[in-house]
CSV table of C-alpha atoms in Angstrom, one decimal:
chain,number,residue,atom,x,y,z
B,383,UNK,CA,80.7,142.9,-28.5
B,384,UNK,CA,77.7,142.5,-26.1
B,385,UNK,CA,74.3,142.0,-27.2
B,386,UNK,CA,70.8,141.2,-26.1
B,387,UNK,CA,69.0,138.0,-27.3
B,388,UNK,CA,66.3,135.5,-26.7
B,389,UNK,CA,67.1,131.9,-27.0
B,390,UNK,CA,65.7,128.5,-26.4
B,391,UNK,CA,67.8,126.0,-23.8
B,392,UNK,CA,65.7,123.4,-24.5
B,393,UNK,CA,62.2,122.4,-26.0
B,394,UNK,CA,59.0,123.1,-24.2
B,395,UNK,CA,61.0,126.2,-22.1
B,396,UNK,CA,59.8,129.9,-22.5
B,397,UNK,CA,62.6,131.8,-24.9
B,398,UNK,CA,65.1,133.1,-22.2
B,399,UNK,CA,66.4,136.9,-22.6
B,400,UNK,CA,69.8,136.9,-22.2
B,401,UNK,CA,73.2,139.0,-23.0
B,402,UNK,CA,76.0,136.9,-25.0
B,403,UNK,CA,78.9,137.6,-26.6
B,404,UNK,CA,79.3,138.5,-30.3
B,405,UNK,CA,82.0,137.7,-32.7
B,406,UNK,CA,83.4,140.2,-35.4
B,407,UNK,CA,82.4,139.2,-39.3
B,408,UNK,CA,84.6,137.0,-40.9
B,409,UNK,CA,85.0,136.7,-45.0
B,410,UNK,CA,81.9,137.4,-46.5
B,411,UNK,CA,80.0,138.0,-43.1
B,412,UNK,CA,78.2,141.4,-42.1
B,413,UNK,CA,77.2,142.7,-38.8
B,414,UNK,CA,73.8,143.9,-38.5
B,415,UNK,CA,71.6,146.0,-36.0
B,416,UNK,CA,67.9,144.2,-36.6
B,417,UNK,CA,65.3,147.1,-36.7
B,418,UNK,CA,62.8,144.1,-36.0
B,419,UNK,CA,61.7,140.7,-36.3
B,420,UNK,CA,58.4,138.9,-36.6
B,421,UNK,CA,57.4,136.6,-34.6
B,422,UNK,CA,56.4,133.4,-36.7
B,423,UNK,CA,55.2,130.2,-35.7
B,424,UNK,CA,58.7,128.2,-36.8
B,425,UNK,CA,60.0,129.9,-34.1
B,426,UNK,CA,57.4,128.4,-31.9
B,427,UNK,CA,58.4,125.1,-33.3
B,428,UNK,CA,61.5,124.8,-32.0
B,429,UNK,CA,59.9,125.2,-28.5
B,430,UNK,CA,57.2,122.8,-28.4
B,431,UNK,CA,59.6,120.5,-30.4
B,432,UNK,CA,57.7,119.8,-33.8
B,433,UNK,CA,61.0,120.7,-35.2
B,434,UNK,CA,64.2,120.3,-33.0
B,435,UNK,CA,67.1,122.3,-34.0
B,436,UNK,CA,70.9,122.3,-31.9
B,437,UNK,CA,70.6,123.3,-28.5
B,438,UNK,CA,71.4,126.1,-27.5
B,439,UNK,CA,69.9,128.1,-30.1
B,440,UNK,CA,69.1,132.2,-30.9
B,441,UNK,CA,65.7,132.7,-32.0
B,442,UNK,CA,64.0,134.5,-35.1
B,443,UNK,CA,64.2,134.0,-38.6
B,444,UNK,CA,62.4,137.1,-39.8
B,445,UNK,CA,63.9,140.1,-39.4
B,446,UNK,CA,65.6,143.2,-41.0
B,447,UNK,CA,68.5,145.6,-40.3
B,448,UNK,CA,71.0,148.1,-40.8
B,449,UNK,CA,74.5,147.1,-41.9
B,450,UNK,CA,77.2,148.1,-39.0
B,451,UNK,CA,80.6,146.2,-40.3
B,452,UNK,CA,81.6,144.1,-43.1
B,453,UNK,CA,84.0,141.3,-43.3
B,454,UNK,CA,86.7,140.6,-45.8
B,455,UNK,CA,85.7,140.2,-49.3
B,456,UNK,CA,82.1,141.8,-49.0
B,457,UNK,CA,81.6,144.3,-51.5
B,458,UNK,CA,77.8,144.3,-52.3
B,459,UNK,CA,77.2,145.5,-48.8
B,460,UNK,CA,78.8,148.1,-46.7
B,461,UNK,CA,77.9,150.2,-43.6
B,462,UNK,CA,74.6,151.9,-43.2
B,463,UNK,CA,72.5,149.6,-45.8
B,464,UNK,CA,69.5,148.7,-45.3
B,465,UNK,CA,68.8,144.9,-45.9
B,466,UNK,CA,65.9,142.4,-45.2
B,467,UNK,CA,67.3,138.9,-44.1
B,468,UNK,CA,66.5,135.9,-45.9
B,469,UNK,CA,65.8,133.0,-43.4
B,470,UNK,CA,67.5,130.6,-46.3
B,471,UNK,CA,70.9,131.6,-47.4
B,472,UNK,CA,71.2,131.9,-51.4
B,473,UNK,CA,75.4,131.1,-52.4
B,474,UNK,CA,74.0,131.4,-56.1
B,475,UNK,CA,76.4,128.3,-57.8
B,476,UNK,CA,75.4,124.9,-56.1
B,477,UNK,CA,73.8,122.6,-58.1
B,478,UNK,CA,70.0,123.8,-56.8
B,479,UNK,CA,71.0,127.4,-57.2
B,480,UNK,CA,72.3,126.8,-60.7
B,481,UNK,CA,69.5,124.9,-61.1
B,482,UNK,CA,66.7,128.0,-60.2
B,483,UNK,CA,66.0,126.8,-57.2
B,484,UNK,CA,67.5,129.0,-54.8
B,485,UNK,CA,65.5,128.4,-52.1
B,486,UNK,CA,66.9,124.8,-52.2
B,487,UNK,CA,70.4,125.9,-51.4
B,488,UNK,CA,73.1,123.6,-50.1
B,489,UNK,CA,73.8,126.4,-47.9
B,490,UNK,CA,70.2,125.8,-46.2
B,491,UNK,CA,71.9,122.7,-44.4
B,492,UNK,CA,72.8,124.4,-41.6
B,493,UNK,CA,69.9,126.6,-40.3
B,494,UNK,CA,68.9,124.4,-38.2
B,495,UNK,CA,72.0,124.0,-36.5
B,496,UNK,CA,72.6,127.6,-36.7
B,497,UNK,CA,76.5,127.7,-37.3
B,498,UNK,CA,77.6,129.6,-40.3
B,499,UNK,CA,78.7,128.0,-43.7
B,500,UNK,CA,82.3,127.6,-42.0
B,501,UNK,CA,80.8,125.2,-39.7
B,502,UNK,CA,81.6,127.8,-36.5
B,503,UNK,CA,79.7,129.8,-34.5
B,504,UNK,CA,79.0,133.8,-33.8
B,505,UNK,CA,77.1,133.7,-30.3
B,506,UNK,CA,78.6,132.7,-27.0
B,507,UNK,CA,78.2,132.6,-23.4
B,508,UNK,CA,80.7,131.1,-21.4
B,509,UNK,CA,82.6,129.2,-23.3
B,510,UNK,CA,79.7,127.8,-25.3
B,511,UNK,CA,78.8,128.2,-28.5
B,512,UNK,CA,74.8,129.0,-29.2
B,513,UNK,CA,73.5,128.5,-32.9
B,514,UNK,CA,71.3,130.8,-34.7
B,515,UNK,CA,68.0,130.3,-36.0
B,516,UNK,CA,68.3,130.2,-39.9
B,517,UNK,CA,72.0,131.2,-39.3
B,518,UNK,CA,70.6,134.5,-39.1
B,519,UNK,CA,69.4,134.6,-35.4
B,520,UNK,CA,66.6,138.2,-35.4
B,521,UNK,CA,65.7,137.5,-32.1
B,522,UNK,CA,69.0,139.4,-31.0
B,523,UNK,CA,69.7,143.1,-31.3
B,524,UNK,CA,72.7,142.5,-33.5
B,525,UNK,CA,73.9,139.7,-35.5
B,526,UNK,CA,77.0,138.3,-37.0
B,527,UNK,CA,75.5,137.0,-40.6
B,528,UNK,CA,76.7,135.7,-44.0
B,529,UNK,CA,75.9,138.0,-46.9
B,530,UNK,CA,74.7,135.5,-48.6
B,531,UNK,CA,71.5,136.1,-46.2
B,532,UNK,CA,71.0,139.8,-46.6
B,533,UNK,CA,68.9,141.5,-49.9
B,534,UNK,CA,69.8,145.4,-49.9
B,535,UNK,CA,66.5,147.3,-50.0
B,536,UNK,CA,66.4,151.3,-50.4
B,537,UNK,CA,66.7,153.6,-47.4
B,538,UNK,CA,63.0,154.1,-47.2
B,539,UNK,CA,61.8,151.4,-47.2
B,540,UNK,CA,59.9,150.8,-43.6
B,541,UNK,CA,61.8,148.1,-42.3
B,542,UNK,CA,59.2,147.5,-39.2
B,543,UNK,CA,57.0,146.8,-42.0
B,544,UNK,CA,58.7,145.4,-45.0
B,545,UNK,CA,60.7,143.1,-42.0
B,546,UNK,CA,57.5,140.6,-43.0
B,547,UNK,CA,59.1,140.5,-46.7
B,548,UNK,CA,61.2,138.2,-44.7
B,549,UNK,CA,59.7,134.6,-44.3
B,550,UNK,CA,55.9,135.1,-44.0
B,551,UNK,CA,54.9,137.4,-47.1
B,552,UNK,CA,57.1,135.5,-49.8
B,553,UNK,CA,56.6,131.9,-48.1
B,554,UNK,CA,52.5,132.6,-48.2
B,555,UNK,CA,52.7,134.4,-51.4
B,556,UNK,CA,54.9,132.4,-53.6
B,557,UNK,CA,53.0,129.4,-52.4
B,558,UNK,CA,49.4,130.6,-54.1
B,559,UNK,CA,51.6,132.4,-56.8
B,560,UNK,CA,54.4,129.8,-57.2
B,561,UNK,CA,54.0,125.8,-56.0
B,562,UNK,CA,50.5,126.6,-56.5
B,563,UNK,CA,50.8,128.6,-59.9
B,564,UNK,CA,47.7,129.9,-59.5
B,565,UNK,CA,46.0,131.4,-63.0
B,566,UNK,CA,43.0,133.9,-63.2
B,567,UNK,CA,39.8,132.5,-62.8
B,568,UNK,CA,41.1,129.8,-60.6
B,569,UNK,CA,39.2,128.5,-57.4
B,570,UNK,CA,41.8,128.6,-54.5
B,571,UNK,CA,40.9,127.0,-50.9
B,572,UNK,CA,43.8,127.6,-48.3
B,573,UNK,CA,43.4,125.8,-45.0
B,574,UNK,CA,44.6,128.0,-42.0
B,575,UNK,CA,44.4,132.1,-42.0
B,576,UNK,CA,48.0,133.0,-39.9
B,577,UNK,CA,50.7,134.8,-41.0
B,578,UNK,CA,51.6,132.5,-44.2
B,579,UNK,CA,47.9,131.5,-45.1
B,580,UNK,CA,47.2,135.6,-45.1
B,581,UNK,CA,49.8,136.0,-47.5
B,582,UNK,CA,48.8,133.2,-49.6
B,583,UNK,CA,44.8,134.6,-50.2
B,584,UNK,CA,47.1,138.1,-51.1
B,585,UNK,CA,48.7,136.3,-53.4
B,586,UNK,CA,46.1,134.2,-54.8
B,587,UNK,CA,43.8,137.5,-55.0
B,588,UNK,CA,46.5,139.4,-57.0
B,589,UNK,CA,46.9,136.2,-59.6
B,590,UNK,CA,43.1,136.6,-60.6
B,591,UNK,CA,41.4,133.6,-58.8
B,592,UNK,CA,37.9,134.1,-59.6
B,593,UNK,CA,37.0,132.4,-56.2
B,594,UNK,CA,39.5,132.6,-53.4
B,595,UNK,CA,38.4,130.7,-50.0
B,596,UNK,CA,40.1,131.3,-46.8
B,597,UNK,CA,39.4,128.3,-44.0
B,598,UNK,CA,40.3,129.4,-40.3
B,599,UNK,CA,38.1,128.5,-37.3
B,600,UNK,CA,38.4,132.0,-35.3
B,601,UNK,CA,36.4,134.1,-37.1
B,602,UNK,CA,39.0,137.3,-36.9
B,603,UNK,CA,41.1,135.8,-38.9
B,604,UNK,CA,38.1,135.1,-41.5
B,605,UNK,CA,37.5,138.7,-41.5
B,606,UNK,CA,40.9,139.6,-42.1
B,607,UNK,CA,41.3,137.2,-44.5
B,608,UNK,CA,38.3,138.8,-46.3
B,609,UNK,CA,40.0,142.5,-46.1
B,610,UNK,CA,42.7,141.1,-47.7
B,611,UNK,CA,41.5,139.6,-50.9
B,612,UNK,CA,39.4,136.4,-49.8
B,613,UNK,CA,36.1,136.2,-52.0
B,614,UNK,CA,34.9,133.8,-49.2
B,615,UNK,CA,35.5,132.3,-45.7
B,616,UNK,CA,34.4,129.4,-43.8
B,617,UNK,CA,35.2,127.7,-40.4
B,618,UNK,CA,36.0,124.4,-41.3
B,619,UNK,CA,37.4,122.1,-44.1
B,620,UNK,CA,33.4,120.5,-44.9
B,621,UNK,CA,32.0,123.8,-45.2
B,622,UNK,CA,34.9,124.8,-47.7
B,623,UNK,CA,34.2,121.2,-49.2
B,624,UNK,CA,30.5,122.0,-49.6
B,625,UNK,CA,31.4,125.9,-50.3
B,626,UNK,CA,33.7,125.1,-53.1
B,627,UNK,CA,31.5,122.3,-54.9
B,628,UNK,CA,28.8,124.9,-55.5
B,629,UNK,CA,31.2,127.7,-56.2
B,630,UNK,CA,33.0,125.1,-59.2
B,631,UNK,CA,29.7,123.4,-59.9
B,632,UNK,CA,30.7,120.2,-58.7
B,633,UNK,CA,34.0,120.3,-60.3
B,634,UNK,CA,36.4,121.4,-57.2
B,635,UNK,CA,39.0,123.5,-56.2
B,636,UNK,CA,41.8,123.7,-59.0
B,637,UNK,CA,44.1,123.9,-56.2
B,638,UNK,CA,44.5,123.7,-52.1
B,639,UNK,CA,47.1,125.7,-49.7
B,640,UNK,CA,47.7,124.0,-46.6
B,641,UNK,CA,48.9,127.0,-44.0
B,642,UNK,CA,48.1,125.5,-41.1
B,643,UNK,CA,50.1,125.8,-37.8
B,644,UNK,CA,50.8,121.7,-37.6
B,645,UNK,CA,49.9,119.5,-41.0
B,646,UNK,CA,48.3,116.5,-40.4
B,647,UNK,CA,46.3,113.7,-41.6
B,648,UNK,CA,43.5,115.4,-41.4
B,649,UNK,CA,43.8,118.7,-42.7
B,650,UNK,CA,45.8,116.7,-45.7
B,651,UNK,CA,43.1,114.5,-46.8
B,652,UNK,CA,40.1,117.6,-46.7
B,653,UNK,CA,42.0,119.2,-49.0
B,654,UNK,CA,42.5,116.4,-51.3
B,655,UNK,CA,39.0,115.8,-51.5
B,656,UNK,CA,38.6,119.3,-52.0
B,657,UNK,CA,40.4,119.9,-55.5
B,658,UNK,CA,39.3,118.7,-59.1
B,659,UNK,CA,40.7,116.1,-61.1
B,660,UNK,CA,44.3,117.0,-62.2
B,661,UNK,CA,44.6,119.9,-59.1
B,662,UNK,CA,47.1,120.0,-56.8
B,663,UNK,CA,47.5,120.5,-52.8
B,664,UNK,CA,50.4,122.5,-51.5
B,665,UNK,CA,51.6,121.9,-48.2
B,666,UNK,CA,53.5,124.7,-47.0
B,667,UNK,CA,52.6,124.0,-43.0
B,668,UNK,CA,55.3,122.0,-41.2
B,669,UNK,CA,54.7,119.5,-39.0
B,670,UNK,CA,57.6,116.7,-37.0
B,671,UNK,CA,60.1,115.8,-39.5
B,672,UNK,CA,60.6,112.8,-37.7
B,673,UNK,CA,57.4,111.4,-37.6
B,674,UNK,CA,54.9,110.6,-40.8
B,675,UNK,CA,52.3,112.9,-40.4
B,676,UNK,CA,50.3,112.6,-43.6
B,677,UNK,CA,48.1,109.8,-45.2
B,678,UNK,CA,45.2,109.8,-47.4
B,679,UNK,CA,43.4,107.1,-50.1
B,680,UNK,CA,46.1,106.6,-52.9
B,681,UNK,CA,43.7,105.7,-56.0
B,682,UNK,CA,43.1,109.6,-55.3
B,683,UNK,CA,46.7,110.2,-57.1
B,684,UNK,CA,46.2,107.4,-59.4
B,685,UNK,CA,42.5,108.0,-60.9
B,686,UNK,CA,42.3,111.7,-60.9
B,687,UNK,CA,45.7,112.6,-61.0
B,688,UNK,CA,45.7,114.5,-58.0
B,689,UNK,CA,49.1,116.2,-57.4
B,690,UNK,CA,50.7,116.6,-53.5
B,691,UNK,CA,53.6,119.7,-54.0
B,692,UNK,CA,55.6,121.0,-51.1
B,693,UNK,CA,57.2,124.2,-51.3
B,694,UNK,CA,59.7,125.6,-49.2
B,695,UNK,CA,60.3,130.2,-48.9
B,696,UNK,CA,56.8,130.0,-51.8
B,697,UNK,CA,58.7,127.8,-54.4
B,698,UNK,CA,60.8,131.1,-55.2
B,699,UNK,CA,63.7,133.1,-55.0
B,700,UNK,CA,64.7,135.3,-51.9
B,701,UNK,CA,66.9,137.6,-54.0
B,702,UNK,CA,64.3,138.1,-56.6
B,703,UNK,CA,61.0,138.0,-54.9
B,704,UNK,CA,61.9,140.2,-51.6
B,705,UNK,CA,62.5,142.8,-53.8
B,706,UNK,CA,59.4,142.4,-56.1
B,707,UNK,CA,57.8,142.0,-53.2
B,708,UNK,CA,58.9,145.4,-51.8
B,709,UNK,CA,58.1,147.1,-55.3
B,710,UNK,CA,54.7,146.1,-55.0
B,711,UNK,CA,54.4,147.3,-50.8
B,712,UNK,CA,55.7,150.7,-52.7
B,713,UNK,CA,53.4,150.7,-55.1
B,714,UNK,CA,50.0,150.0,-53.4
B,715,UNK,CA,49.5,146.8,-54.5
B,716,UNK,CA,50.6,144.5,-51.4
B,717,UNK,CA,49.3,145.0,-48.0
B,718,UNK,CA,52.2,144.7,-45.2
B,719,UNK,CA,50.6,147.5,-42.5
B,720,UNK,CA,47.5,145.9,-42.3
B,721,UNK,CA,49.2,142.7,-41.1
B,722,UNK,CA,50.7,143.5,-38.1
B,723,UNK,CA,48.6,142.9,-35.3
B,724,UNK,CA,50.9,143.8,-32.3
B,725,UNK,CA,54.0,145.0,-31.1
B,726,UNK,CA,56.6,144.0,-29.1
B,727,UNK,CA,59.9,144.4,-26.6
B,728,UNK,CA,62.3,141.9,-27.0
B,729,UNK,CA,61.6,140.9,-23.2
B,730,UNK,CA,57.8,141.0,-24.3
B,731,UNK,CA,58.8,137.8,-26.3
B,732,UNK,CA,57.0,135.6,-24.6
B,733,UNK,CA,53.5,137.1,-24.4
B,734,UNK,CA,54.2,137.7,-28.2
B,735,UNK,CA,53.9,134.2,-28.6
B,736,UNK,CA,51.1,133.4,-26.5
B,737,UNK,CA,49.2,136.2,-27.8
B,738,UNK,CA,50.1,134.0,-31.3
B,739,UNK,CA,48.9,130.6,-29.5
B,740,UNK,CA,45.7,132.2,-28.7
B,741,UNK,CA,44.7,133.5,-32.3
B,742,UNK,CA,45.0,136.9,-31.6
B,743,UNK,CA,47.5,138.0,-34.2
B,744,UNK,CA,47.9,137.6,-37.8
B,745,UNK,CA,51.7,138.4,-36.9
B,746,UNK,CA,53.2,140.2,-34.2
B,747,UNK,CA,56.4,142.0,-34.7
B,748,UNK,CA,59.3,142.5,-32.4
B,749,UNK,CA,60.8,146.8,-32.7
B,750,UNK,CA,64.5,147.4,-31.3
B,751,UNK,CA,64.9,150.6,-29.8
């Protein structure tokens, strides 16, 4: 069949709208109508080239659907479901999923090359073969996926909301509430308010940090961040050093979350200095893979045992957490709604993104007709 996408020809080029061709699902692939996608800054990535994926390349790694068709062999899925996408795939029996680490899948190989597990491809145009982002490709009005990227979610459950359940709500969540195992009374700084650092103060706030400080130089996202669980905001990394020293006493932040939009030396080394001895700095921000991007004063490992932890989807489990996650939307208890900034057409893509660049939105999302 025919659809609608927006994809990225090469790096520091607007996304493109475009109509390609779609392939049928193969074993243990589904075809899904995307309700919508959010627009996160990995996306954005890919076109300034912090992260280079293959060439041609669909965008949009957060989304959520309605199932259409199912290959051979799918059985937990069928027709008219409704499922939020996990940007990593879960296959549940290599050695990091037997391991508990999902989110480390072998499958994960891939998404940046954006062919499915079989090596081959779903989207074409002409003859040529076009990846898709996180082998999931939202930025499309349907998609040819594996199952092994879709978590079945109840019929009403809002998926222009719950669509953030996705990538930014777990990834900023699990990393306060996971790599960051944040315990009540704790004093949490996280360096950059966007869609993942948001998540993050959510999820530090609902672990019981007794002090929870959000660090963002535009001041709306400061206020948001305070709305949304933050007991304190500053604009830069020395007022959150001087912030948190009289907060802890002099003692520091038991732990930092680095959110930010590019992770650098800079950002990595505040936050080092920030914590106590024995704390630890998560970096959840991406930066080049290619290049080294980080460097700060070793002896600040050695004498305080400082601790440096990445984490990757929060440190957690896409087939778990997305639907704890939605529980707790459900329930009160996690803020989605309040999130979304803006709206969007697919061919509104662009100023999506710019409206991102500028700091205007905590996260825009993209709605399919």
């Amino acid at each position: 069949m025919k659809t609608k996408a927006a994809i990225l020809r090469e790096v520091n080029k607007d996304f493109e709208i475009v109509e390609l061709d779609l392939d049928p699902p193969k074993a243990g692939e589904v075809l899904i109508k995307y309700v919508a996608a959010g627009l996160c800054h990995s996306d954005e990535h890919l076109r300034h080239g912090d992260i280079v994926p293959r060439f041609p390349i669909v965008g949009g790694h957060e989304g959520a659907g309605i199932i259409e068709e199912v290959g051979e062999g799918v059985t937990r899925l069928k027709p008219g479901d409704h499922v939020i996408c996990s940007f990593l795939p879960v296959c549940g029996h290599c050695r990091f999923c037997a391991s508990g680490m999902t989110n480390l899948c072998d499958l994960g190989a891939t998404i940046l090359d954006g062919c499915m597990p079989d090596g081959t491809y779903r989207f074409h145009s002409g003859g040529e073969d076009l990846g898709a982002m996180c082998m999931i490709g939202t930025f499309s009005e349907r998609a040819t996926i594996s199952e092994n990227s879709c978590i079945k979610v109840a019929d009403d459950v809002p998926l222009d909301k719950a669509v953030l359940i996705g990538c930014g709500v777990p990834t900023g969540f699990g990393s306060a509430v996971h790599a960051a195992a944040t315990e009540p009374g704790d004093t949490i700084a996280i360096y950059g308010i966007g869609g993942i650092g948001i998540n993050a103060v959510q999820g530090a706030a609902l672990a019981g940090a007794a002090n929870v400080v959000a660090i963002d130089p535009l001041a709306n996202k400061r206020e948001m961040a305070e709305k949304m669980g933050a007991t304190h905001s500053v604009a830069s990394a020395e007022e959150a050093h001087e912030l948190v020293q009289q907060l802890t006493n002099g003692v520091g932040a038991d732990k930092a979350i680095i959110t930010v939009g590019i992770v650098d030396t800079a950002v990595t080394t505040n936050a080092l200095h920030c914590i106590r001895k024995g704390g630890t700095v998560v970096i959840t921000g991406l930066a080049d893979p290619t290049k080294n991007t980080i460097e700060f004063p070793g002896a600040l490992l050695t004498l305080f045992e400082k601790r440096i932890q990445g984490s990757l989807f929060g440190s957690g489990d896409p087939f778990k957490d997305i639907p704890r996650l939605v529980d707790m939307y459900q329930a009160g208890q996690l803020k989605l709604d309040e999130l979304i900034t803006s709206t969007y057409s697919l061919d509104q893509i662009n100023q999506g993104y710019q409206d991102l660049l500028d700091g205007k939105n905590i996260r825009g999302v993209i709605i399919y007709d």
